[in-house]
Coordinates of C-alpha atoms and ligand atoms in Angstrom, one line a residue:
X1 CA 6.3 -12.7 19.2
X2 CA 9.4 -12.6 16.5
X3 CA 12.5 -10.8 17.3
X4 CA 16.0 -11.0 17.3
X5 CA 18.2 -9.0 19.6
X6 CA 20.2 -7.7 16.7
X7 CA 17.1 -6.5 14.6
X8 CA 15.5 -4.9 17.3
X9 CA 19.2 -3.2 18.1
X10 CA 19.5 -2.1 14.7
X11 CA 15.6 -1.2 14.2
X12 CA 15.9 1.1 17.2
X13 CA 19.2 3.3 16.1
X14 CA 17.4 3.5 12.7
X15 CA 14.4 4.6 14.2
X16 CA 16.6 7.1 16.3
X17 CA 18.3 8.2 12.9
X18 CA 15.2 8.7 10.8
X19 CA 13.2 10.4 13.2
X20 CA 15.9 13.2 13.9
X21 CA 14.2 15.5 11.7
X22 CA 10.8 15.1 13.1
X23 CA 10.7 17.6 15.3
X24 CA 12.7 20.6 13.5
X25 CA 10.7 21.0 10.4
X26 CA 13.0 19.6 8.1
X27 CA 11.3 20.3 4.8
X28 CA 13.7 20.2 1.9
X29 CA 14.6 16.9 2.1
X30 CA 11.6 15.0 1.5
X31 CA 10.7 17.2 -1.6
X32 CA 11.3 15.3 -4.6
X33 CA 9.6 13.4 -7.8
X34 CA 8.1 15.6 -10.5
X35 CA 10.1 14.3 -13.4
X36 CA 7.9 10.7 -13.1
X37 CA 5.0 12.0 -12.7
X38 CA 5.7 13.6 -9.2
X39 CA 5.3 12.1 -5.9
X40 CA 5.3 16.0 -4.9
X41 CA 7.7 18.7 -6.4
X42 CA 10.4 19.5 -4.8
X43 CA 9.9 22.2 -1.5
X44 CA 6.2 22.0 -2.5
X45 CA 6.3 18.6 -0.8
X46 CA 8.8 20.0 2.2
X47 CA 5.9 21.7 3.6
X48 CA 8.1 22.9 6.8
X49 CA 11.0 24.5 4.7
X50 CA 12.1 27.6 4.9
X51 CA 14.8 30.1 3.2
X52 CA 17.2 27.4 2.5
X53 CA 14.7 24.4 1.2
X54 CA 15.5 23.2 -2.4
X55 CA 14.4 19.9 -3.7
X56 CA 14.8 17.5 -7.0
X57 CA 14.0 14.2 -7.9
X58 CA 17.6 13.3 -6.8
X59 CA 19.0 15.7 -4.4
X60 CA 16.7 17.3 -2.9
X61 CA 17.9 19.3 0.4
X62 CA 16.7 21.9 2.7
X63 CA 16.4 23.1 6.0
X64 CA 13.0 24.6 8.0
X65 CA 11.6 26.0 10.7
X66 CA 7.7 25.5 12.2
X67 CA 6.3 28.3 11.7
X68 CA 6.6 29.9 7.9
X69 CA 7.2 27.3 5.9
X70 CA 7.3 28.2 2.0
X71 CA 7.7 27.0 -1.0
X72 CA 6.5 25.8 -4.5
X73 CA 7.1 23.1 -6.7
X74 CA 6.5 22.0 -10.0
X75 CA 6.1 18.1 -11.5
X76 CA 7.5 19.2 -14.9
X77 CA 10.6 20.1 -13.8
X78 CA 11.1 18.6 -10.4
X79 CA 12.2 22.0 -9.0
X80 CA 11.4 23.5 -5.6
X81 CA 11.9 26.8 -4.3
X82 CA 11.5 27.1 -0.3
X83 CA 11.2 31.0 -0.7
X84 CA 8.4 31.3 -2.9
X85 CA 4.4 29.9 -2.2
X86 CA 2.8 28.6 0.3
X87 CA 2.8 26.0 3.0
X88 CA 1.8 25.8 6.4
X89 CA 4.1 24.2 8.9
X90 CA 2.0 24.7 11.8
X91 CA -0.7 21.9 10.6
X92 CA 1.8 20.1 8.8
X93 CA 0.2 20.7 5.5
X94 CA 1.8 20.1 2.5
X95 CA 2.6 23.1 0.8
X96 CA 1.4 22.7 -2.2
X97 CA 0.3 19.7 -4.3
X98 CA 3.9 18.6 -5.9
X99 CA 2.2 19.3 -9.5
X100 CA -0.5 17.2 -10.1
X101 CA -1.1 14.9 -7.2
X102 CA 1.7 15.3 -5.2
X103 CA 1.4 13.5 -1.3
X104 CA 2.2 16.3 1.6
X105 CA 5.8 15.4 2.3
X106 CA 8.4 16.8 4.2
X107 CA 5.9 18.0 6.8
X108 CA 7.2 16.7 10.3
X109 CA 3.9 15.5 11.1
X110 CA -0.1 15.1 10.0
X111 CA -2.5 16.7 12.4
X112 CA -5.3 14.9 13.3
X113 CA -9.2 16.0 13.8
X114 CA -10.7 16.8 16.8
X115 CA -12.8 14.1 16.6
X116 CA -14.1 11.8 14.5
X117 CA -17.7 9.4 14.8
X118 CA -16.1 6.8 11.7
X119 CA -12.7 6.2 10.7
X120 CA -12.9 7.4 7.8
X121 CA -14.4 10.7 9.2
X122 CA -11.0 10.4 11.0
X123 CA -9.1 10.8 7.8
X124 CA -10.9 13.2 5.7
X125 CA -10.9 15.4 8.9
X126 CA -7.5 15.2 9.4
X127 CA -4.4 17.7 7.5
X128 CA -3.3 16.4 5.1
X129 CA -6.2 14.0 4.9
X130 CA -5.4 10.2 4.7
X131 CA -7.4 7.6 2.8
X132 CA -9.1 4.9 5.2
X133 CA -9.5 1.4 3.0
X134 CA -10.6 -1.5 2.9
X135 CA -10.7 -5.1 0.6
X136 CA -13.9 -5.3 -0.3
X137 CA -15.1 -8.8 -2.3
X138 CA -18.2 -9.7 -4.6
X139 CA -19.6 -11.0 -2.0
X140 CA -19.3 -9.3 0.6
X141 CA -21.7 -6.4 -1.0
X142 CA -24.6 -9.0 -1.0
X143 CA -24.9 -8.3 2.7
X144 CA -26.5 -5.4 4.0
X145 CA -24.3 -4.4 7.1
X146 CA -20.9 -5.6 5.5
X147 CA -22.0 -2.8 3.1
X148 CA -23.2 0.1 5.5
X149 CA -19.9 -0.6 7.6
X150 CA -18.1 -0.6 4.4
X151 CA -18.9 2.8 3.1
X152 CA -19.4 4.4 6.4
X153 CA -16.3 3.5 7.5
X154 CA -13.9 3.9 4.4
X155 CA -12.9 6.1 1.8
X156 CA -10.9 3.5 -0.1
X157 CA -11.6 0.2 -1.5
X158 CA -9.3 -2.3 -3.0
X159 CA -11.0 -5.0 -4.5
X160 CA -10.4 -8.7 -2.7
X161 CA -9.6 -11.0 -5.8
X162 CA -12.2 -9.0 -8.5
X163 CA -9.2 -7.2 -10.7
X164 CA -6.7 -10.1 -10.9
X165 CA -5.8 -11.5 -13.7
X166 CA -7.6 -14.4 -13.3
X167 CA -11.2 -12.7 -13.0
X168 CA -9.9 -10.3 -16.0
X169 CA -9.1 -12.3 -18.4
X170 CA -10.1 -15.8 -18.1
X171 CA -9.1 -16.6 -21.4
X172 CA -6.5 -15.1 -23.7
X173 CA -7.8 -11.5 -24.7
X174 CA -11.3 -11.6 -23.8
X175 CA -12.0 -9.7 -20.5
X176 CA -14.6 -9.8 -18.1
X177 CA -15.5 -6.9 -16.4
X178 CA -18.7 -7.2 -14.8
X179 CA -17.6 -8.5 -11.0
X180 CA -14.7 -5.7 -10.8
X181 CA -17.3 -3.3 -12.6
X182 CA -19.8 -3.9 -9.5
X183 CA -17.6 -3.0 -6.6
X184 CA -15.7 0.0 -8.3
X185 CA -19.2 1.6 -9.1
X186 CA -20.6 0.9 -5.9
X187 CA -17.5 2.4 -4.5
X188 CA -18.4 5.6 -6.5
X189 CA -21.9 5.4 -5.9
X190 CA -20.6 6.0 -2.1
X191 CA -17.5 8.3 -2.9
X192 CA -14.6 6.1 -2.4
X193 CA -11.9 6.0 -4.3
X194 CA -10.3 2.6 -5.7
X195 CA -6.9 0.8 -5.7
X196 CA -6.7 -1.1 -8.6
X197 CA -5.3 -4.6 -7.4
X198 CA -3.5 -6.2 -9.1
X199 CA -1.6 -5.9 -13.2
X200 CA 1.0 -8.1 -12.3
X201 CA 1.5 -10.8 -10.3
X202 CA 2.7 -14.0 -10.5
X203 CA -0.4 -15.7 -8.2
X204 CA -4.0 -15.4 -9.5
X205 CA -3.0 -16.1 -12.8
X206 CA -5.2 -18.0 -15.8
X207 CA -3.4 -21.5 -16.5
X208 CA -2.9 -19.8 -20.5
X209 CA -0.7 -17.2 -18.8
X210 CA 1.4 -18.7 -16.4
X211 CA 2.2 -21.5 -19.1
X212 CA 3.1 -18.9 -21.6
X213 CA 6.9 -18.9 -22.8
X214 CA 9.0 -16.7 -25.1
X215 CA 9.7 -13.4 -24.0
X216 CA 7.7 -11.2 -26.9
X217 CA 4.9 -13.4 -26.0
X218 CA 4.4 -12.7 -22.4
X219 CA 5.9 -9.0 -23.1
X220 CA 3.1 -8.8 -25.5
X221 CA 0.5 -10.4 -23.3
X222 CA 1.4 -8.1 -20.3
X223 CA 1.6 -4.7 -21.9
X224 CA -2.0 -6.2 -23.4
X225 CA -3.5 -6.5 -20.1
X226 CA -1.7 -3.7 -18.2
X227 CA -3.2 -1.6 -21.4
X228 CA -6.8 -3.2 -21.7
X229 CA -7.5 -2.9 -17.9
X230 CA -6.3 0.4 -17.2
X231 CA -7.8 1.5 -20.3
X232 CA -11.1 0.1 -18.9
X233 CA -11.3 2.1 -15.6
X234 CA -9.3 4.9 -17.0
X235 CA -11.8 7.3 -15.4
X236 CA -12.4 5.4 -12.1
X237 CA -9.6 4.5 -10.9
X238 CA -6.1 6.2 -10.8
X239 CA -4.2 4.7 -8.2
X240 CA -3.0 1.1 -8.8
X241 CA -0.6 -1.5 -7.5
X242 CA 1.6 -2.1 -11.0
X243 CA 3.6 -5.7 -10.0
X244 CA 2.6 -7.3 -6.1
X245 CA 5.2 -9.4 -4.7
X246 CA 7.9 -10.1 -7.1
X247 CA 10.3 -10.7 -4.1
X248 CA 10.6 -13.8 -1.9
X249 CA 12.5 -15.1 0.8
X250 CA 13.1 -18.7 2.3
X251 CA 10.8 -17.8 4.7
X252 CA 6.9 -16.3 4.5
X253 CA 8.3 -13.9 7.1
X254 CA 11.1 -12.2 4.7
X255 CA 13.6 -13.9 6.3
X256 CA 16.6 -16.1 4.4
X257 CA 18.0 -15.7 0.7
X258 CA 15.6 -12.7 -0.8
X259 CA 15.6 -13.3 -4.4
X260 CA 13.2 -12.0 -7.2
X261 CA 10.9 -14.1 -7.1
X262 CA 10.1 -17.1 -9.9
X263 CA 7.4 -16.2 -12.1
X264 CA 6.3 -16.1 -16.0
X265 CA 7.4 -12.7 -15.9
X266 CA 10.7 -13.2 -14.7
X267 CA 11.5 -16.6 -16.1
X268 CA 10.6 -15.0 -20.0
X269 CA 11.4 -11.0 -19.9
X270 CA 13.9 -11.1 -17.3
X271 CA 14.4 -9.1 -14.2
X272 CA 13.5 -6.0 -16.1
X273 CA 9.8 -6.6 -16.5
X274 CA 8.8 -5.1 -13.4
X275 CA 10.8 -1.7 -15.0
X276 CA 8.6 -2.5 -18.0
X277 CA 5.4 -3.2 -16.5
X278 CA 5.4 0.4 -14.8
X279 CA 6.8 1.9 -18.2
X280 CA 3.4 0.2 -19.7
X281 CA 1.6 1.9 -16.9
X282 CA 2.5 5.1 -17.0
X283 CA 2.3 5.1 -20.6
X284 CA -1.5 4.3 -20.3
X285 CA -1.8 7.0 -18.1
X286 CA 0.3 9.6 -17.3
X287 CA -1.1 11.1 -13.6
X288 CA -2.5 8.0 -12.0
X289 CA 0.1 6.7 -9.0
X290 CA 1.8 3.2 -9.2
X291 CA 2.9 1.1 -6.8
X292 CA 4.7 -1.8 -6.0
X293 CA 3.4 -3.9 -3.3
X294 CA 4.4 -6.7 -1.3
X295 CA 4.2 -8.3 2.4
X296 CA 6.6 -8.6 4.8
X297 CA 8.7 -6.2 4.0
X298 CA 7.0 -3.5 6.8
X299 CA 9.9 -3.5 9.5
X300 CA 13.7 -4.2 8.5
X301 CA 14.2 -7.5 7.6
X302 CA 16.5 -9.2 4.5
X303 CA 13.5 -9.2 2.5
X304 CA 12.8 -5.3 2.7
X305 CA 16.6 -4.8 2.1
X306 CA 16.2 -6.7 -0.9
X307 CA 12.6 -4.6 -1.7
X308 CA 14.5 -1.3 -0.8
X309 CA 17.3 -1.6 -3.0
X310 CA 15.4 -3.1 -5.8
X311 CA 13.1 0.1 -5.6
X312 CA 15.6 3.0 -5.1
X313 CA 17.2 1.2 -8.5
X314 CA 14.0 2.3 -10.6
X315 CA 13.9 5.6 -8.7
X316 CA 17.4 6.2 -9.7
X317 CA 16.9 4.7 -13.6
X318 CA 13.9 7.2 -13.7
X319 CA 11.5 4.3 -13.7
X320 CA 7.7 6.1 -13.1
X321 CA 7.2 4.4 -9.5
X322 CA 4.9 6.5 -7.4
X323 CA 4.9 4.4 -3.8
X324 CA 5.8 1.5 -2.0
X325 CA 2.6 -0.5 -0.6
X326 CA 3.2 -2.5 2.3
X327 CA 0.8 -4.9 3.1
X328 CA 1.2 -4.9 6.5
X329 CA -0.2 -8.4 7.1
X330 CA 1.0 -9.3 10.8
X331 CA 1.3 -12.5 12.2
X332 CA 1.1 -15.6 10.4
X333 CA 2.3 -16.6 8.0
X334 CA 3.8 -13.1 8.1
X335 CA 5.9 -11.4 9.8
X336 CA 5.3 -9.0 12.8
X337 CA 6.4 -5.4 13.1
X338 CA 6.2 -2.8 15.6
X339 CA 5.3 0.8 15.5
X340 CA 8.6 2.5 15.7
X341 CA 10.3 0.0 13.4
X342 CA 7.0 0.7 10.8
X343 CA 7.7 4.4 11.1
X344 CA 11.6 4.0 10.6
X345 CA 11.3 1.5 7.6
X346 CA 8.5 3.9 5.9
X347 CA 10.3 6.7 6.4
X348 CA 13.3 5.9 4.1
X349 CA 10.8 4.8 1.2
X350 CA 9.5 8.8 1.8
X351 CA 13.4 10.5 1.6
X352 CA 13.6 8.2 -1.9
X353 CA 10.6 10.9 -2.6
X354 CA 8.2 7.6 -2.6
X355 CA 4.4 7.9 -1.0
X356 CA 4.1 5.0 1.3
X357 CA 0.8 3.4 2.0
X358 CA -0.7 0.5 4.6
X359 CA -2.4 -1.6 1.9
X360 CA -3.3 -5.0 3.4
X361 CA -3.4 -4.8 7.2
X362 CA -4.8 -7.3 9.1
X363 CA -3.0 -9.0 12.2
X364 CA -3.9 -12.8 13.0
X365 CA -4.2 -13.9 16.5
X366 CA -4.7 -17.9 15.3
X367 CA -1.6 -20.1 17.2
X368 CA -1.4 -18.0 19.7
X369 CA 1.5 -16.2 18.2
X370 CA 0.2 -12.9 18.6
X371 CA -1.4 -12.0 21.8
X372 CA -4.6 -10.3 22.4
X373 CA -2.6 -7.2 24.1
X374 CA 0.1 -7.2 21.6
X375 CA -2.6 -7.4 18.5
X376 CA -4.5 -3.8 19.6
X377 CA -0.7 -2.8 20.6
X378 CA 0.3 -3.1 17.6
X379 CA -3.1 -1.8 15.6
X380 CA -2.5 1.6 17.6
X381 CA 1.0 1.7 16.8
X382 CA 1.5 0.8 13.5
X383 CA -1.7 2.9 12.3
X384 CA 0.1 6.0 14.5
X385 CA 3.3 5.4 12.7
X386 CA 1.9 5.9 8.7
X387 CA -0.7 8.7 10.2
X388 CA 2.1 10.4 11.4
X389 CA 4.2 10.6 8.1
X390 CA 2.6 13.0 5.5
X391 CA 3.3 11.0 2.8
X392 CA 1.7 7.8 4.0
X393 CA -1.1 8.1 2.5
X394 CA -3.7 5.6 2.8
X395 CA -4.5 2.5 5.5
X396 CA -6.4 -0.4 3.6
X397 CA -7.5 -2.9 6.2
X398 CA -7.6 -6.6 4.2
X399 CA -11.6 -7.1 5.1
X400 CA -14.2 -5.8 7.3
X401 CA -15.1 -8.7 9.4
X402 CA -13.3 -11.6 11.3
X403 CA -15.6 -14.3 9.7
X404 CA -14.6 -13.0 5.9
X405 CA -11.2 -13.2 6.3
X406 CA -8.7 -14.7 3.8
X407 CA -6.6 -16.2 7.0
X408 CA -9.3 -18.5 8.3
X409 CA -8.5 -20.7 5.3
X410 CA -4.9 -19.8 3.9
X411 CA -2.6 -22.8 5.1
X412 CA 0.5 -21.1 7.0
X413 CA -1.9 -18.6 9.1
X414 CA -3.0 -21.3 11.6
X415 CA -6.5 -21.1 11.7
X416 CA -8.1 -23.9 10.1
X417 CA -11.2 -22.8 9.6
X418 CA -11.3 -20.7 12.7
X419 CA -11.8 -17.5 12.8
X420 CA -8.2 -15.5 12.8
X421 CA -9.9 -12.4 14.9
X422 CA -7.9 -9.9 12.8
X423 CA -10.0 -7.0 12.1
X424 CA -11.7 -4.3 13.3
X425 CA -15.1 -5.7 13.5
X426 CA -17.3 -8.5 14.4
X427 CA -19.4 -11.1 12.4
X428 CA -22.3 -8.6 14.2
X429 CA -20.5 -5.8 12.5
X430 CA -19.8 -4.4 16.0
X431 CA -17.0 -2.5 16.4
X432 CA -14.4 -4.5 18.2
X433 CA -11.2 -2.8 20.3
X434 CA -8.8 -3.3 17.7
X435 CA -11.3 -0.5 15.6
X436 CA -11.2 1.7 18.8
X437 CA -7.3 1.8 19.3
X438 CA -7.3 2.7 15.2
X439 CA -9.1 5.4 15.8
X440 CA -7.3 6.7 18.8
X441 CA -4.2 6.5 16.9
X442 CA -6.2 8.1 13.8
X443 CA -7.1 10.7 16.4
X444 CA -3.4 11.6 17.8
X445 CA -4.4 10.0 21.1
Ligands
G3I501 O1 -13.5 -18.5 -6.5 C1 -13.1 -19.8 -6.1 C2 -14.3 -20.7 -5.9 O2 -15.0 -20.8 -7.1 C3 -13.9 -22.0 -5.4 O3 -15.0 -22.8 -5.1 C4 -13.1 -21.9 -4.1 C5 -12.5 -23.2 -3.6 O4 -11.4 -23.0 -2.8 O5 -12.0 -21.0 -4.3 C6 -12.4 -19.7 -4.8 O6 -11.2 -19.0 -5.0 C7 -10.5 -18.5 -3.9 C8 -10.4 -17.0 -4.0 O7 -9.7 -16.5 -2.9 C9 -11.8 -16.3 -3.9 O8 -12.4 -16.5 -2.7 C10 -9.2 -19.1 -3.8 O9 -9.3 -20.5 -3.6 C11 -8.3 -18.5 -2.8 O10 -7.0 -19.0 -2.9 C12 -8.3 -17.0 -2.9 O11 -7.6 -16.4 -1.9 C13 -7.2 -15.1 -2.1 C14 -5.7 -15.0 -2.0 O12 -5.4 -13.6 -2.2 C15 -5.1 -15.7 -3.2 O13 -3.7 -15.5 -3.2 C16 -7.8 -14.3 -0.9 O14 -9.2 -14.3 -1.0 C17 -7.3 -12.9 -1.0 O15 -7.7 -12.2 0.2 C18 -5.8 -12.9 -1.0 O16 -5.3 -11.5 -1.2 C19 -3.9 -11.4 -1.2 C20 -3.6 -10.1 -2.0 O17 -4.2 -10.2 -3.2 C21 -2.1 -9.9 -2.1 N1 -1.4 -10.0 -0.8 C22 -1.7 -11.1 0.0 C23 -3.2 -11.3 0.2 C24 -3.5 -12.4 1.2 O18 -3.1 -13.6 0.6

C-alpha cells in the first residue's frame, strides 16, 4: 500500500473540511451550472436548501435544513431560488432537474434501496438513481454469460476500445462504424445508456493523426472527428468523455512534475485545444454532458492538483464542461485511493458545480501490492464514497470478468499474463466478494 504521512495528514483534514456540510443540509452551495448547459441550476440542484439558498454558476450560496427543502432552478439563466419549487431533503432528492439534465446536487446524501437482487437494480432503486457501468468490448458480446451478466447487471456501458479514434477513423475521413454500432445497439436493445469513449486522446490514435502537423490541420481534423462522430450517435448517446488524459506526471501514479501532457493536440493547437475540443462538442450538441477524464487523479495527489486547477480554469472561462471522470483504476500501474480521501477529492469537483462519475474502476491485486482485504476494503469504500454524493453519478467498472481484463497484459500492472483478479466476477461469471461488498455499499450497508 502507497501512502505518505503528509498526504494522508492533509487527505484527512480535507476530508474533515468537505464533509462539514454533510449532515446539515447544506443546499445552496452546490447549485450551480445552467449557463453551460447546466450541471443543475442553481437551488434546484441544493436539494436540502431552504429560505436563504441561492445559487449561480459562480457564486452559488445557501443555507438548509432536512426537512423542507425548496427551490427551483433554471439552465438558461443559472438562477436558483430556495423559496420557490420543490425538493425533498428527507431522501436527498434533487429538487428539481437543474434545467435539462441537471445531476441531484447539494443533497447531503443519496438514499439507497431496500434491496436490490443486481447492481444495477441497486442503482435504479436508489434516490436519486445512479448509473451502474461497465466496459464492454466486441468481443466480449460473442459470449453468452459475459452478455447476460452484462445487461443484468448494468445500466451503463462504455465501450472498451470500439469509439477511439483508431477504430473510427482508420484513415483520414472515412469512418467506420460498424464495431461501435454493435455494442451501442445492443446496449439499447437492453436499455442501457452509453458513454461515448473517447474524442480526444492522444493514445489510440491512427499513425495519419498522430503524425499530423500545423495547427489548422489538426484543428481541422479534430473538430472533423469530434463533429462526424457525435453527429453519428446523435440520438444514442449523450454523455461522452470530450479529451481523456491530457495530464501526466513522472510517475503512472500522479506523482512528480504534472504537466499537460505531449500530444498532436498540444504540440500543434496549443494548450487551448482541450477548451476547443469541448467548444466543438457542445456546439454539436447542446444537452449531451462532457467530460474530462483521466486516471490517477481520484485521491489528492500533484497530478489531481494539476487536473483540479486545469478544470476550475474552463469552469471559470465558461468553457461547457459538464464532469470530471475519474477512472479510478487502483493499483498498478495506478495509484491507490481510499474511501474518505475519494469522497473529499470528489467533493470539491461537485462545489465547482461539476457531476463526478467512477468511470474506469477496477483494482489489481498482481505484485502483491494490493491485498486481498485491502482490495474488497477498498471496493466498499470507494463505491460508498461516489453513492453517497448526489452528483456522482455513475460507477463504470473497466470489464466484467478477471480473465478479460486490460491489466493481465498492460506492462506496468504486474501480471504478465496472469490474471490481475480485479473485478467483480469470475471467468464462471460467478459473482466474486469484491461484487458483494459493491453492493452493500450500493445498498447503504
Ligand atoms: O486489436 C489489436 C489486435 O489486432 C492485435 O492483434 C493485438 C496485439 O496486441 O492488439 C489489439 O489491440 C489491443 C487493443 O487493446 C484491443 O484489444 C492493443 O494492443 C491494446 O494496447 C489495447 O489496450 C487497450 C488500452 O486501453 C490501450 O490504451 C485496453 O484494451 C483498454 O482497456 C484500455 O482502456 C484504457 C481507457 O481507454 C482509458 N483509460 C485507461 C484504460 C486502461 O488502459
Amino acid at each position: 500500500m502507497r501512502s505518505a504521512p503528509f498526504t494522508l495528514l492533509l487527505s484527512a483534514f480535507l476530508f474533515a473540511v468537505g464533509c462539514s456540510d454533510s449532515g446539515d443540509g447544506n443546499g445552496g452551495e452546490a447549485g450551480s451550472g445552467g449557463a453551460t448547459g447546466g450541471t443543475g441550476g442553481g437551488a434546484t440542484t441544493g436539494a436540502s436548501g431552504t429560505t436563504t439558498g441561492t445559487g449561480d454558476a459562480t457564486t452559488s450560496t445557501g443555507t438548509g435544513d432536512t426537512t423542507t427543502s425548496t427551490g427551483t432552478g433554471d439552465a438558461t439563466t443559472s438562477t436558483g431560488n430556495a423559496t420557490t419549487g420543490t425538493g425533498d431533503a428527507t431522501t436527498g432528492a434533487g429538487g428539481g432537474d437543474g434545467g435539462s439534465d441537471g445531476a441531484g446536487g447539494g443533497a447531503s446524501a443519496r438514499v439507497p434501496a431496500a434491496s436490490a437482487s443486481t447492481l444495477r437494480e441497486a442503482g435504479e432503486k436508489a434516490n436519486p438513481p445512479i448509473l451502474i457501468g461497465a466496459a464492454i468490448s466486441g468481443g466480449g458480446l460473442g459470449n453468452n454469460d459475459y452478455k447476460r451478466v452484462a445487461a443484468a447487471e448494468h445500466s451503463y456501458v462504455t465501450t472498451e476500445n470500439e469509439m477511439k479514434w483508431d477504430s473510427l477513423e482508420p484513415s483520414s475521413g472515412n469512418f467506420s462504424w460498424g464495431s461501435a454500432d454493435n455494442i451501442v445497439n445492443w446496449a439499447r436493445q437492453n436499455n442501457m445508456k452509453v458513454k461515448g469513449h473517447t474524442l480526444v486522446w492522444h493514445n489510440q490514435l491512427p499513425g495519419w493523426m498522430s503524425s499530423m502537423t500545423g495547427k489548422e490541420n489538426v484543428t481541422n481534423a479534430m473538430r472533423r472527428h469530434i463533429t462526424q462522430v457525435m453527429g453519428h450517435f446523435k440520438d444514442r448517446i449523450d454523455t461522452w468523455d470530450v479529451v481523456n488524459e491530457a495530464v501526466q506526471t513522472d510517475s503512472d501514479t500522479g506523482v512528480g512534475n504534472p504537466r499537460m501532457r505531449p500530444s498532436v493536440f498540444l504540440n500543434q493547437i496549443g494548450s487551448n485545444y482541450i477548451d476547443l475540443a469541448f467548444q466543438i462538442a457542445r456546439e454539436q450538441d447542446p444537452k449531451a454532458k462532457l467530460y474530462y477524464n483521466d486516471y490517477s487523479i481520484d485521491a489528492r495527489n500533484e497530478k489531481v492538483e494539476f487536473v483540479y486547477n486545469m478544470v476550475k480554469g474552463m469552469v471559470e472561462r465558461g468553457v461547457p464542461i459538464d464532469g470530471v471522470g475519474f477512472q479510478m483504476h487502483i493499483g498498478p500501474p495506478n495509484n491507490e485511493a481510499g474511501g474518505a480521501d475519494v469522497a473529499a477529492n470528489m467533493k470539491r469537483f461537485t462545489d465547482l458545480g461539476l457531476e463526478v462519475l467512477i468511470s474506469e474502476m477496477d483494482i489489481n491485486r498482481c505484485g502483491g501490492v494490493v491485498t486481498a482485504d485491502e482490495q474488497l476494503a477498498y471496493y466498499h469504500d470507494i463505491v460508498e464514497a461516489c453513492f453517497k454524493l448526489p452528483k456522482c453519478t455513475a460507477i463504470t467498472f473497466w470489464g466484467i470478468n478477471d480473465g478479460r481484463s486490460w491489466l493481465n497484459s498492460w506492462s506496468g500492472a504486474l501480471c504478465n499474463g496472469q490474471s490481475s483478479q480485479s473485478l467483480l466476477f469470475n471467468d464462471q461469471y460467478g459473482k466474486k466478494e469484491t461484487y458483494n461488498r459493491v453492493m452493500n455499499a450500493l445498498l447503504g450497508r
